[in-house]
Amino acid sequence: EEEQEEERDEGGEEEESQELLSRSLAAACSLKGSGTDSQPEEELTIRYVRYESELQMPDIMRLITKDLSEPYSIYTYRYFIHNWPQLCFLAMVGEECVGAIVCKLDMHKKMFRRGYIAMLAVDSKYRRKGIGTNLVKKAIYAMVEGDCDEVVLETEITNKSALKLYENLGFVRDKRLFRYYLNGVDALRLKLWLR
C-alpha cells in the first residue's frame, strides 16, 4: 500500500512539474509585456506578427537603423526578408512597430542547416518587457520548423544586454571577432545548438 501511495505521489509530482513547466513556458512566450518600466496599472498588449508585405519595410529599417552600429542598404534588408520572410517577425503595440527580428536559414558547409540572426531591434521605450526575447524565440521556433541544426549571430562585445538576452536563451560564446564592426568594436559570435 505504501508503495502504491508513493507511486501516486511521484506521478502527481511529475504532473505538477510538467504543469509548472508549461505555465512558465507560456509566461515566457506570452504576448503581454511585463509593464515594469511605466504605467503599472495598464497592461501593455504586444502582438507578434510575421512579415507580410513591403509596406512593413520602412518600420523595420527605422528600428534597425536607430539601434545597430552597421548601416545597411535597402538591398541588404530585401536579401534577408524576401528570401526568408517566414523568419522575420515584428512586435506591434497598436499599429506601431516596436520590435523586429530578421533572420535566414541555409546550408552551412554542405553539412547542416544553420540559422542566422542578422538583425534584432526593440524601440528604446519598450525595452525590458521581454519583447527581444519573444522575437528571438519566435524566430528560433520558425527555424526549428525549417529543420535547423544550429543558430548563430554576432553582437558587439560591449553590448551587455544583448549578450545577457542570448545567453539566457542558451546561446554560448563561440568566437571573438576582432574589429568586426565599422566602428572598430570587436564582436562575439554566439551559437545555439539545436541538435
Short mmCIF file of N, CA and C in Angstrom, two decimals:
data_model
loop_
_atom_site.label_atom_id
_atom_site.label_comp_id
_atom_site.label_asym_id
_atom_site.label_seq_id
_atom_site.Cartn_x
_atom_site.Cartn_y
_atom_site.Cartn_z
N GLU A 1 0.82 -1.19 0.00
CA GLU A 1 0.00 0.00 0.00
C GLU A 1 0.87 1.25 0.00
N GLU A 2 1.94 1.24 0.83
CA GLU A 2 2.82 2.41 0.89
C GLU A 2 3.45 2.66 -0.47
N GLU A 3 3.86 1.57 -1.17
CA GLU A 3 4.48 1.72 -2.49
C GLU A 3 3.50 2.36 -3.47
N GLN A 4 2.23 1.91 -3.42
CA GLN A 4 1.23 2.48 -4.32
C GLN A 4 1.03 3.97 -4.04
N GLU A 5 1.01 4.34 -2.75
CA GLU A 5 0.86 5.75 -2.40
C GLU A 5 2.05 6.55 -2.89
N GLU A 6 3.28 6.00 -2.74
CA GLU A 6 4.48 6.69 -3.21
C GLU A 6 4.42 6.87 -4.72
N GLU A 7 3.98 5.82 -5.45
CA GLU A 7 3.87 5.92 -6.90
C GLU A 7 2.88 7.00 -7.28
N ARG A 8 1.73 7.05 -6.57
CA ARG A 8 0.74 8.08 -6.84
C ARG A 8 1.32 9.47 -6.57
N ASP A 9 2.07 9.58 -5.45
CA ASP A 9 2.69 10.87 -5.12
C ASP A 9 3.69 11.28 -6.19
N GLU A 10 4.54 10.31 -6.63
CA GLU A 10 5.52 10.62 -7.67
C GLU A 10 4.83 11.02 -8.96
N GLY A 11 3.77 10.30 -9.32
CA GLY A 11 3.01 10.63 -10.53
C GLY A 11 2.41 12.01 -10.43
N GLY A 12 1.88 12.33 -9.26
CA GLY A 12 1.30 13.66 -9.04
C GLY A 12 2.36 14.75 -9.12
N GLU A 13 3.55 14.45 -8.54
CA GLU A 13 4.64 15.43 -8.60
C GLU A 13 5.08 15.64 -10.04
N GLU A 14 5.14 14.56 -10.81
CA GLU A 14 5.56 14.67 -12.21
C GLU A 14 4.56 15.51 -13.00
N GLU A 15 3.26 15.24 -12.79
CA GLU A 15 2.23 16.03 -13.47
C GLU A 15 2.32 17.49 -13.06
N GLU A 16 2.55 17.70 -11.76
CA GLU A 16 2.64 19.07 -11.24
C GLU A 16 3.84 19.79 -11.85
N SER A 17 4.99 19.11 -11.95
CA SER A 17 6.18 19.76 -12.51
C SER A 17 5.99 20.03 -14.00
N GLN A 18 5.30 19.13 -14.72
CA GLN A 18 5.02 19.38 -16.13
C GLN A 18 4.07 20.57 -16.28
N GLU A 19 3.11 20.67 -15.39
CA GLU A 19 2.18 21.80 -15.41
C GLU A 19 2.92 23.11 -15.15
N LEU A 20 3.83 23.09 -14.16
CA LEU A 20 4.63 24.29 -13.86
C LEU A 20 5.50 24.68 -15.05
N LEU A 21 6.12 23.70 -15.69
CA LEU A 21 6.95 23.96 -16.87
C LEU A 21 6.11 24.56 -17.98
N SER A 22 4.94 23.99 -18.23
CA SER A 22 4.06 24.51 -19.27
C SER A 22 3.67 25.95 -18.98
N ARG A 23 3.33 26.22 -17.70
CA ARG A 23 2.94 27.59 -17.34
C ARG A 23 4.10 28.56 -17.49
N SER A 24 5.31 28.14 -17.09
CA SER A 24 6.45 29.06 -17.18
C SER A 24 6.81 29.31 -18.64
N LEU A 25 6.72 28.28 -19.49
CA LEU A 25 6.97 28.49 -20.92
C LEU A 25 5.91 29.39 -21.52
N ALA A 26 4.67 29.18 -21.13
CA ALA A 26 3.59 30.04 -21.64
C ALA A 26 3.81 31.48 -21.19
N ALA A 27 4.25 31.65 -19.96
CA ALA A 27 4.51 33.01 -19.46
C ALA A 27 5.69 33.63 -20.21
N ALA A 28 6.72 32.84 -20.45
CA ALA A 28 7.90 33.37 -21.15
C ALA A 28 7.57 33.75 -22.58
N CYS A 29 6.64 33.03 -23.18
CA CYS A 29 6.28 33.30 -24.58
C CYS A 29 4.98 34.08 -24.70
N SER A 30 4.49 34.61 -23.59
CA SER A 30 3.19 35.29 -23.64
C SER A 30 3.27 36.54 -24.48
N LEU A 31 2.14 36.97 -24.93
CA LEU A 31 2.08 38.14 -25.78
C LEU A 31 1.84 39.41 -24.98
N LYS A 32 2.02 39.35 -23.68
CA LYS A 32 1.84 40.52 -22.82
C LYS A 32 3.19 41.00 -22.35
N GLY A 33 3.38 42.31 -22.27
CA GLY A 33 4.59 42.88 -21.69
C GLY A 33 4.48 42.84 -20.19
N SER A 34 5.61 43.01 -19.51
CA SER A 34 5.57 42.97 -18.05
C SER A 34 5.14 44.30 -17.46
N GLY A 35 5.26 45.38 -18.23
CA GLY A 35 4.82 46.68 -17.74
C GLY A 35 5.62 47.19 -16.56
N THR A 36 6.87 46.77 -16.39
CA THR A 36 7.63 47.15 -15.21
C THR A 36 8.15 48.58 -15.27
N ASP A 37 8.38 49.11 -16.47
CA ASP A 37 9.02 50.41 -16.57
C ASP A 37 8.06 51.58 -16.52
N SER A 38 6.81 51.40 -16.94
CA SER A 38 5.90 52.53 -16.97
C SER A 38 4.47 52.06 -16.81
N GLN A 39 3.64 52.92 -16.29
CA GLN A 39 2.21 52.70 -16.14
C GLN A 39 1.89 51.33 -15.54
N PRO A 40 2.18 51.13 -14.26
CA PRO A 40 1.98 49.82 -13.66
C PRO A 40 0.54 49.34 -13.69
N GLU A 41 -0.44 50.27 -13.75
CA GLU A 41 -1.84 49.83 -13.76
C GLU A 41 -2.25 49.27 -15.12
N GLU A 42 -1.64 49.81 -16.20
CA GLU A 42 -2.04 49.38 -17.54
C GLU A 42 -1.19 48.21 -18.00
N GLU A 43 -1.83 47.22 -18.56
CA GLU A 43 -1.11 46.09 -19.13
C GLU A 43 -0.86 46.40 -20.60
N LEU A 44 0.38 46.26 -21.03
CA LEU A 44 0.76 46.56 -22.40
C LEU A 44 0.47 45.34 -23.28
N THR A 45 -0.32 45.51 -24.33
CA THR A 45 -0.62 44.40 -25.22
C THR A 45 0.31 44.46 -26.43
N ILE A 46 1.09 43.42 -26.58
CA ILE A 46 2.05 43.34 -27.68
C ILE A 46 1.64 42.19 -28.58
N ARG A 47 1.49 42.49 -29.86
CA ARG A 47 1.18 41.45 -30.85
C ARG A 47 2.45 41.13 -31.61
N TYR A 48 2.66 39.86 -31.89
CA TYR A 48 3.80 39.44 -32.69
C TYR A 48 3.26 38.95 -34.03
N VAL A 49 3.77 39.54 -35.11
CA VAL A 49 3.28 39.19 -36.44
C VAL A 49 4.45 38.84 -37.34
N ARG A 50 4.17 37.96 -38.28
CA ARG A 50 5.17 37.61 -39.29
C ARG A 50 5.17 38.68 -40.37
N TYR A 51 6.32 38.91 -40.98
CA TYR A 51 6.42 39.86 -42.08
C TYR A 51 5.46 39.44 -43.19
N GLU A 52 4.72 40.42 -43.72
CA GLU A 52 3.73 40.11 -44.75
C GLU A 52 3.90 40.91 -46.03
N SER A 53 4.41 42.16 -45.93
CA SER A 53 4.46 42.96 -47.15
C SER A 53 5.55 44.02 -47.09
N GLU A 54 5.91 44.49 -48.26
CA GLU A 54 6.92 45.54 -48.41
C GLU A 54 6.53 46.80 -47.63
N LEU A 55 5.24 46.96 -47.34
CA LEU A 55 4.78 48.12 -46.58
C LEU A 55 5.36 48.15 -45.16
N GLN A 56 5.78 46.99 -44.66
CA GLN A 56 6.37 46.91 -43.32
C GLN A 56 7.86 47.25 -43.31
N MET A 57 8.47 47.29 -44.50
CA MET A 57 9.92 47.52 -44.60
C MET A 57 10.38 48.83 -43.95
N PRO A 58 9.69 49.97 -44.16
CA PRO A 58 10.17 51.21 -43.53
C PRO A 58 10.21 51.13 -42.00
N ASP A 59 9.24 50.45 -41.38
CA ASP A 59 9.24 50.29 -39.92
C ASP A 59 10.45 49.48 -39.46
N ILE A 60 10.73 48.40 -40.18
CA ILE A 60 11.87 47.54 -39.83
C ILE A 60 13.17 48.34 -39.96
N MET A 61 13.31 49.05 -41.09
CA MET A 61 14.52 49.83 -41.33
C MET A 61 14.69 50.94 -40.29
N ARG A 62 13.60 51.60 -39.92
CA ARG A 62 13.66 52.68 -38.93
C ARG A 62 14.20 52.15 -37.60
N LEU A 63 13.64 51.04 -37.14
CA LEU A 63 14.07 50.46 -35.86
C LEU A 63 15.53 50.05 -35.89
N ILE A 64 15.91 49.34 -36.94
CA ILE A 64 17.25 48.78 -37.00
C ILE A 64 18.30 49.87 -37.22
N THR A 65 17.99 50.85 -38.06
CA THR A 65 18.93 51.94 -38.31
C THR A 65 19.22 52.71 -37.03
N LYS A 66 18.19 52.89 -36.20
CA LYS A 66 18.34 53.62 -34.94
C LYS A 66 19.23 52.85 -33.96
N ASP A 67 19.17 51.52 -33.99
CA ASP A 67 19.80 50.70 -32.96
C ASP A 67 21.16 50.12 -33.31
N LEU A 68 21.33 49.65 -34.53
CA LEU A 68 22.53 48.89 -34.85
C LEU A 68 23.66 49.78 -35.36
N SER A 69 24.88 49.35 -35.11
CA SER A 69 26.05 50.16 -35.46
C SER A 69 26.39 50.08 -36.95
N GLU A 70 25.86 49.10 -37.64
CA GLU A 70 26.17 48.92 -39.06
C GLU A 70 25.09 49.55 -39.93
N PRO A 71 25.48 50.38 -40.90
CA PRO A 71 24.47 50.91 -41.82
C PRO A 71 24.17 49.86 -42.90
N TYR A 72 22.91 49.53 -43.07
CA TYR A 72 22.52 48.55 -44.09
C TYR A 72 21.77 49.26 -45.20
N SER A 73 21.99 48.80 -46.43
CA SER A 73 21.24 49.35 -47.56
C SER A 73 19.91 48.62 -47.66
N ILE A 74 19.00 49.20 -48.42
CA ILE A 74 17.70 48.56 -48.66
C ILE A 74 17.89 47.17 -49.25
N TYR A 75 18.96 46.98 -50.01
CA TYR A 75 19.21 45.68 -50.65
C TYR A 75 19.54 44.60 -49.62
N THR A 76 20.22 44.99 -48.56
CA THR A 76 20.53 44.02 -47.50
C THR A 76 19.24 43.56 -46.83
N TYR A 77 18.36 44.50 -46.51
CA TYR A 77 17.07 44.14 -45.91
C TYR A 77 16.29 43.22 -46.84
N ARG A 78 16.24 43.61 -48.11
CA ARG A 78 15.47 42.81 -49.08
C ARG A 78 16.06 41.42 -49.26
N TYR A 79 17.38 41.31 -49.24
CA TYR A 79 18.02 40.00 -49.37
C TYR A 79 17.47 39.05 -48.30
N PHE A 80 17.49 39.48 -47.06
CA PHE A 80 17.01 38.62 -45.97
C PHE A 80 15.50 38.44 -46.01
N ILE A 81 14.78 39.55 -46.09
CA ILE A 81 13.33 39.49 -45.91
C ILE A 81 12.63 38.84 -47.09
N HIS A 82 13.10 39.06 -48.30
CA HIS A 82 12.45 38.44 -49.46
C HIS A 82 12.78 36.96 -49.59
N ASN A 83 13.98 36.56 -49.17
CA ASN A 83 14.36 35.15 -49.25
C ASN A 83 13.85 34.31 -48.08
N TRP A 84 13.70 34.95 -46.92
CA TRP A 84 13.26 34.22 -45.72
C TRP A 84 12.17 35.01 -44.98
N PRO A 85 11.05 35.32 -45.63
CA PRO A 85 10.01 36.11 -44.95
C PRO A 85 9.45 35.40 -43.72
N GLN A 86 9.48 34.07 -43.72
CA GLN A 86 8.96 33.30 -42.59
C GLN A 86 9.85 33.44 -41.35
N LEU A 87 11.04 34.05 -41.51
CA LEU A 87 11.96 34.23 -40.38
C LEU A 87 12.10 35.69 -39.98
N CYS A 88 11.13 36.49 -40.38
CA CYS A 88 11.10 37.90 -40.00
C CYS A 88 9.82 38.15 -39.21
N PHE A 89 9.98 38.65 -37.98
CA PHE A 89 8.84 38.92 -37.11
C PHE A 89 8.88 40.36 -36.61
N LEU A 90 7.68 40.90 -36.38
CA LEU A 90 7.56 42.26 -35.85
C LEU A 90 6.75 42.22 -34.57
N ALA A 91 7.11 43.09 -33.63
CA ALA A 91 6.34 43.27 -32.40
C ALA A 91 5.56 44.56 -32.56
N MET A 92 4.25 44.49 -32.36
CA MET A 92 3.37 45.64 -32.58
C MET A 92 2.65 46.02 -31.29
N VAL A 93 2.60 47.33 -31.03
CA VAL A 93 1.74 47.89 -29.98
C VAL A 93 0.76 48.77 -30.71
N GLY A 94 -0.49 48.33 -30.78
CA GLY A 94 -1.46 49.01 -31.64
C GLY A 94 -0.99 48.88 -33.08
N GLU A 95 -0.84 50.01 -33.76
CA GLU A 95 -0.35 49.99 -35.15
C GLU A 95 1.13 50.34 -35.23
N GLU A 96 1.78 50.52 -34.07
CA GLU A 96 3.19 50.92 -34.05
C GLU A 96 4.10 49.70 -33.96
N CYS A 97 5.10 49.64 -34.84
CA CYS A 97 6.10 48.57 -34.80
C CYS A 97 7.15 48.96 -33.77
N VAL A 98 7.29 48.14 -32.72
CA VAL A 98 8.21 48.47 -31.63
C VAL A 98 9.38 47.49 -31.54
N GLY A 99 9.38 46.46 -32.38
CA GLY A 99 10.47 45.50 -32.39
C GLY A 99 10.47 44.71 -33.68
N ALA A 100 11.66 44.25 -34.08
CA ALA A 100 11.76 43.44 -35.31
C ALA A 100 12.96 42.52 -35.22
N ILE A 101 12.82 41.35 -35.83
CA ILE A 101 13.94 40.42 -35.97
C ILE A 101 13.96 39.94 -37.41
N VAL A 102 15.17 39.85 -37.97
CA VAL A 102 15.37 39.45 -39.36
C VAL A 102 16.41 38.34 -39.37
N CYS A 103 16.08 37.20 -39.98
CA CYS A 103 16.96 36.03 -39.94
C CYS A 103 17.03 35.35 -41.30
N LYS A 104 17.90 34.36 -41.38
CA LYS A 104 17.95 33.50 -42.56
C LYS A 104 18.24 32.07 -42.11
N LEU A 105 18.07 31.13 -43.03
CA LEU A 105 18.32 29.72 -42.76
C LEU A 105 18.81 29.08 -44.04
N ASP A 106 20.04 28.56 -44.02
CA ASP A 106 20.55 27.88 -45.21
C ASP A 106 21.58 26.82 -44.82
N MET A 107 22.13 26.16 -45.82
CA MET A 107 23.10 25.10 -45.57
C MET A 107 24.45 25.72 -45.21
N HIS A 108 25.15 25.11 -44.26
CA HIS A 108 26.48 25.56 -43.86
C HIS A 108 27.45 24.42 -44.13
N LYS A 109 28.46 24.70 -44.94
CA LYS A 109 29.48 23.70 -45.30
C LYS A 109 28.87 22.42 -45.85
N LYS A 110 27.73 22.55 -46.50
CA LYS A 110 27.02 21.42 -47.13
C LYS A 110 26.72 20.28 -46.15
N MET A 111 26.76 20.59 -44.86
CA MET A 111 26.59 19.52 -43.87
C MET A 111 25.36 19.69 -43.00
N PHE A 112 25.06 20.93 -42.62
CA PHE A 112 23.92 21.11 -41.72
C PHE A 112 23.25 22.44 -41.97
N ARG A 113 22.03 22.54 -41.48
CA ARG A 113 21.23 23.75 -41.69
C ARG A 113 21.48 24.74 -40.55
N ARG A 114 21.98 25.90 -40.94
CA ARG A 114 22.34 26.93 -39.96
C ARG A 114 21.39 28.11 -40.07
N GLY A 115 20.81 28.47 -38.93
CA GLY A 115 20.02 29.70 -38.85
C GLY A 115 20.94 30.84 -38.46
N TYR A 116 20.62 32.02 -38.95
CA TYR A 116 21.44 33.20 -38.65
C TYR A 116 20.54 34.36 -38.28
N ILE A 117 20.75 34.93 -37.11
CA ILE A 117 20.00 36.11 -36.69
C ILE A 117 20.81 37.32 -37.17
N ALA A 118 20.30 37.96 -38.21
CA ALA A 118 21.02 39.08 -38.82
C ALA A 118 20.79 40.38 -38.07
N MET A 119 19.55 40.61 -37.66
CA MET A 119 19.19 41.89 -37.04
C MET A 119 18.10 41.68 -35.99
N LEU A 120 18.26 42.35 -34.87
CA LEU A 120 17.24 42.37 -33.82
C LEU A 120 17.25 43.77 -33.22
N ALA A 121 16.09 44.39 -33.17
CA ALA A 121 16.00 45.73 -32.58
C ALA A 121 14.66 45.89 -31.87
N VAL A 122 14.69 46.58 -30.74
CA VAL A 122 13.48 46.93 -29.99
C VAL A 122 13.56 48.42 -29.67
N ASP A 123 12.47 49.12 -29.91
CA ASP A 123 12.40 50.56 -29.61
C ASP A 123 12.78 50.79 -28.15
N SER A 124 13.61 51.78 -27.91
CA SER A 124 14.14 52.02 -26.55
C SER A 124 13.03 52.24 -25.51
N LYS A 125 11.88 52.77 -25.93
CA LYS A 125 10.77 53.00 -24.98
C LYS A 125 10.13 51.69 -24.51
N TYR A 126 10.36 50.60 -25.25
CA TYR A 126 9.69 49.33 -24.95
C TYR A 126 10.65 48.24 -24.52
N ARG A 127 11.85 48.61 -24.14
CA ARG A 127 12.81 47.60 -23.71
C ARG A 127 12.51 47.12 -22.30
N ARG A 128 13.11 45.98 -21.95
CA ARG A 128 12.96 45.35 -20.63
C ARG A 128 11.53 44.89 -20.37
N LYS A 129 10.86 44.52 -21.45
CA LYS A 129 9.49 43.98 -21.35
C LYS A 129 9.42 42.58 -21.98
N GLY A 130 10.56 42.00 -22.31
CA GLY A 130 10.59 40.66 -22.88
C GLY A 130 10.36 40.61 -24.39
N ILE A 131 10.29 41.76 -25.04
CA ILE A 131 9.99 41.78 -26.48
C ILE A 131 11.13 41.15 -27.28
N GLY A 132 12.37 41.52 -26.98
CA GLY A 132 13.52 40.94 -27.70
C GLY A 132 13.57 39.43 -27.52
N THR A 133 13.38 38.98 -26.29
CA THR A 133 13.39 37.54 -26.01
C THR A 133 12.30 36.83 -26.80
N ASN A 134 11.09 37.39 -26.81
CA ASN A 134 9.99 36.75 -27.53
C ASN A 134 10.23 36.73 -29.03
N LEU A 135 10.81 37.79 -29.59
CA LEU A 135 11.13 37.81 -31.02
C LEU A 135 12.15 36.73 -31.36
N VAL A 136 13.19 36.60 -30.52
CA VAL A 136 14.20 35.56 -30.77
C VAL A 136 13.57 34.17 -30.67
N LYS A 137 12.72 33.95 -29.66
CA LYS A 137 12.06 32.64 -29.53
C LYS A 137 11.21 32.33 -30.75
N LYS A 138 10.45 33.31 -31.23
CA LYS A 138 9.61 33.07 -32.40
C LYS A 138 10.46 32.71 -33.60
N ALA A 139 11.58 33.41 -33.78
CA ALA A 139 12.47 33.11 -34.90
C ALA A 139 13.06 31.71 -34.76
N ILE A 140 13.48 31.35 -33.56
CA ILE A 140 14.07 30.02 -33.35
C ILE A 140 13.03 28.93 -33.61
N TYR A 141 11.79 29.12 -33.11
CA TYR A 141 10.74 28.13 -33.37
C TYR A 141 10.51 27.98 -34.87
N ALA A 142 10.52 29.09 -35.61
CA ALA A 142 10.34 29.03 -37.06
C ALA A 142 11.51 28.32 -37.72
N MET A 143 12.72 28.52 -37.21
CA MET A 143 13.90 27.82 -37.75
C MET A 143 13.81 26.32 -37.48
N VAL A 144 13.34 25.96 -36.29
CA VAL A 144 13.17 24.54 -35.95
C VAL A 144 12.20 23.89 -36.94
N GLU A 145 11.12 24.61 -37.27
CA GLU A 145 10.17 24.10 -38.27
C GLU A 145 10.86 23.90 -39.62
N GLY A 146 11.90 24.68 -39.89
CA GLY A 146 12.67 24.56 -41.12
C GLY A 146 13.82 23.57 -41.00
N ASP A 147 13.80 22.74 -39.95
CA ASP A 147 14.78 21.68 -39.75
C ASP A 147 16.19 22.21 -39.48
N CYS A 148 16.28 23.26 -38.69
CA CYS A 148 17.54 23.92 -38.36
C CYS A 148 18.36 23.09 -37.37
N ASP A 149 19.68 23.06 -37.57
CA ASP A 149 20.58 22.34 -36.68
C ASP A 149 21.22 23.25 -35.62
N GLU A 150 21.51 24.50 -36.02
CA GLU A 150 22.14 25.44 -35.10
C GLU A 150 21.78 26.86 -35.51
N VAL A 151 21.89 27.79 -34.55
CA VAL A 151 21.62 29.20 -34.82
C VAL A 151 22.84 30.00 -34.38
N VAL A 152 23.27 30.94 -35.23
CA VAL A 152 24.41 31.79 -34.88
C VAL A 152 24.05 33.26 -35.07
N LEU A 153 24.86 34.11 -34.47
CA LEU A 153 24.71 35.56 -34.62
C LEU A 153 25.99 36.21 -34.14
N GLU A 154 26.15 37.49 -34.50
CA GLU A 154 27.24 38.28 -33.94
C GLU A 154 26.63 39.46 -33.19
N THR A 155 27.28 39.86 -32.11
CA THR A 155 26.88 41.06 -31.38
C THR A 155 28.13 41.75 -30.86
N GLU A 156 28.02 43.06 -30.66
CA GLU A 156 29.17 43.81 -30.14
C GLU A 156 29.54 43.28 -28.76
N ILE A 157 30.83 43.14 -28.54
CA ILE A 157 31.32 42.62 -27.27
C ILE A 157 30.93 43.54 -26.11
N THR A 158 30.65 44.80 -26.42
CA THR A 158 30.28 45.79 -25.39
C THR A 158 28.77 45.81 -25.11
N ASN A 159 27.98 45.09 -25.90
CA ASN A 159 26.52 45.11 -25.76
C ASN A 159 26.08 44.08 -24.71
N LYS A 160 26.20 44.48 -23.45
CA LYS A 160 25.94 43.55 -22.34
C LYS A 160 24.50 43.05 -22.32
N SER A 161 23.53 43.93 -22.64
CA SER A 161 22.13 43.50 -22.58
C SER A 161 21.83 42.46 -23.66
N ALA A 162 22.43 42.61 -24.85
CA ALA A 162 22.23 41.61 -25.90
C ALA A 162 22.88 40.29 -25.50
N LEU A 163 24.09 40.36 -24.97
CA LEU A 163 24.77 39.13 -24.53
C LEU A 163 23.93 38.40 -23.48
N LYS A 164 23.39 39.16 -22.53
CA LYS A 164 22.57 38.55 -21.48
C LYS A 164 21.31 37.91 -22.07
N LEU A 165 20.64 38.62 -22.98
CA LEU A 165 19.42 38.10 -23.61
C LEU A 165 19.71 36.75 -24.28
N TYR A 166 20.75 36.72 -25.13
CA TYR A 166 21.04 35.49 -25.87
C TYR A 166 21.54 34.37 -24.96
N GLU A 167 22.38 34.69 -24.00
CA GLU A 167 22.90 33.66 -23.10
C GLU A 167 21.78 33.08 -22.24
N ASN A 168 20.81 33.90 -21.86
CA ASN A 168 19.65 33.39 -21.12
C ASN A 168 18.82 32.42 -21.96
N LEU A 169 18.92 32.52 -23.27
CA LEU A 169 18.19 31.61 -24.16
C LEU A 169 19.02 30.38 -24.55
N GLY A 170 20.22 30.26 -23.98
CA GLY A 170 21.03 29.06 -24.21
C GLY A 170 22.16 29.23 -25.21
N PHE A 171 22.34 30.42 -25.77
CA PHE A 171 23.46 30.65 -26.68
C PHE A 171 24.76 30.65 -25.89
N VAL A 172 25.83 30.19 -26.54
CA VAL A 172 27.15 30.20 -25.91
C VAL A 172 28.11 31.01 -26.78
N ARG A 173 29.13 31.56 -26.14
CA ARG A 173 30.14 32.34 -26.86
C ARG A 173 31.01 31.38 -27.65
N ASP A 174 31.06 31.60 -28.96
CA ASP A 174 31.78 30.69 -29.85
C ASP A 174 33.12 31.25 -30.29
N LYS A 175 33.17 32.54 -30.60
CA LYS A 175 34.40 33.10 -31.15
C LYS A 175 34.40 34.62 -30.99
N ARG A 176 35.59 35.18 -30.75
CA ARG A 176 35.74 36.64 -30.72
C ARG A 176 36.25 37.09 -32.09
N LEU A 177 35.58 38.08 -32.66
CA LEU A 177 35.94 38.59 -33.99
C LEU A 177 36.48 40.02 -33.80
N PHE A 178 37.78 40.17 -33.98
CA PHE A 178 38.44 41.44 -33.68
C PHE A 178 38.10 42.51 -34.72
N ARG A 179 37.78 43.72 -34.23
CA ARG A 179 37.46 44.88 -35.07
C ARG A 179 36.47 44.52 -36.17
N TYR A 180 35.46 43.77 -35.79
CA TYR A 180 34.47 43.23 -36.74
C TYR A 180 33.57 44.32 -37.31
N TYR A 181 33.21 45.27 -36.47
CA TYR A 181 32.26 46.31 -36.89
C TYR A 181 32.99 47.53 -37.43
N LEU A 182 32.27 48.33 -38.24
CA LEU A 182 32.86 49.53 -38.84
C LEU A 182 33.34 50.52 -37.78
N ASN A 183 32.72 50.49 -36.60
CA ASN A 183 33.13 51.41 -35.53
C ASN A 183 34.37 50.90 -34.79
N GLY A 184 34.94 49.78 -35.24
CA GLY A 184 36.17 49.24 -34.66
C GLY A 184 35.97 48.34 -33.46
N VAL A 185 34.72 48.14 -33.05
CA VAL A 185 34.43 47.30 -31.87
C VAL A 185 34.49 45.82 -32.25
N ASP A 186 35.00 45.01 -31.34
CA ASP A 186 35.03 43.56 -31.54
C ASP A 186 33.62 42.99 -31.43
N ALA A 187 33.43 41.85 -32.07
CA ALA A 187 32.16 41.13 -31.97
C ALA A 187 32.39 39.80 -31.28
N LEU A 188 31.32 39.28 -30.71
CA LEU A 188 31.31 37.89 -30.25
C LEU A 188 30.34 37.13 -31.12
N ARG A 189 30.77 35.99 -31.63
CA ARG A 189 29.84 35.10 -32.32
C ARG A 189 29.25 34.19 -31.26
N LEU A 190 27.93 34.15 -31.23
CA LEU A 190 27.20 33.29 -30.30
C LEU A 190 26.54 32.17 -31.08
N LYS A 191 26.42 31.02 -30.44
CA LYS A 191 25.86 29.86 -31.12
C LYS A 191 24.91 29.11 -30.21
N LEU A 192 23.82 28.62 -30.80
CA LEU A 192 22.85 27.78 -30.10
C LEU A 192 22.72 26.49 -30.88
N TRP A 193 23.09 25.37 -30.26
CA TRP A 193 22.94 24.07 -30.91
C TRP A 193 21.54 23.55 -30.65
N LEU A 194 20.87 23.13 -31.71
CA LEU A 194 19.51 22.61 -31.58
C LEU A 194 19.49 21.09 -31.67
N ARG A 195 20.56 20.47 -32.13
CA ARG A 195 20.64 19.00 -32.26
C ARG A 195 21.95 18.51 -31.72
#
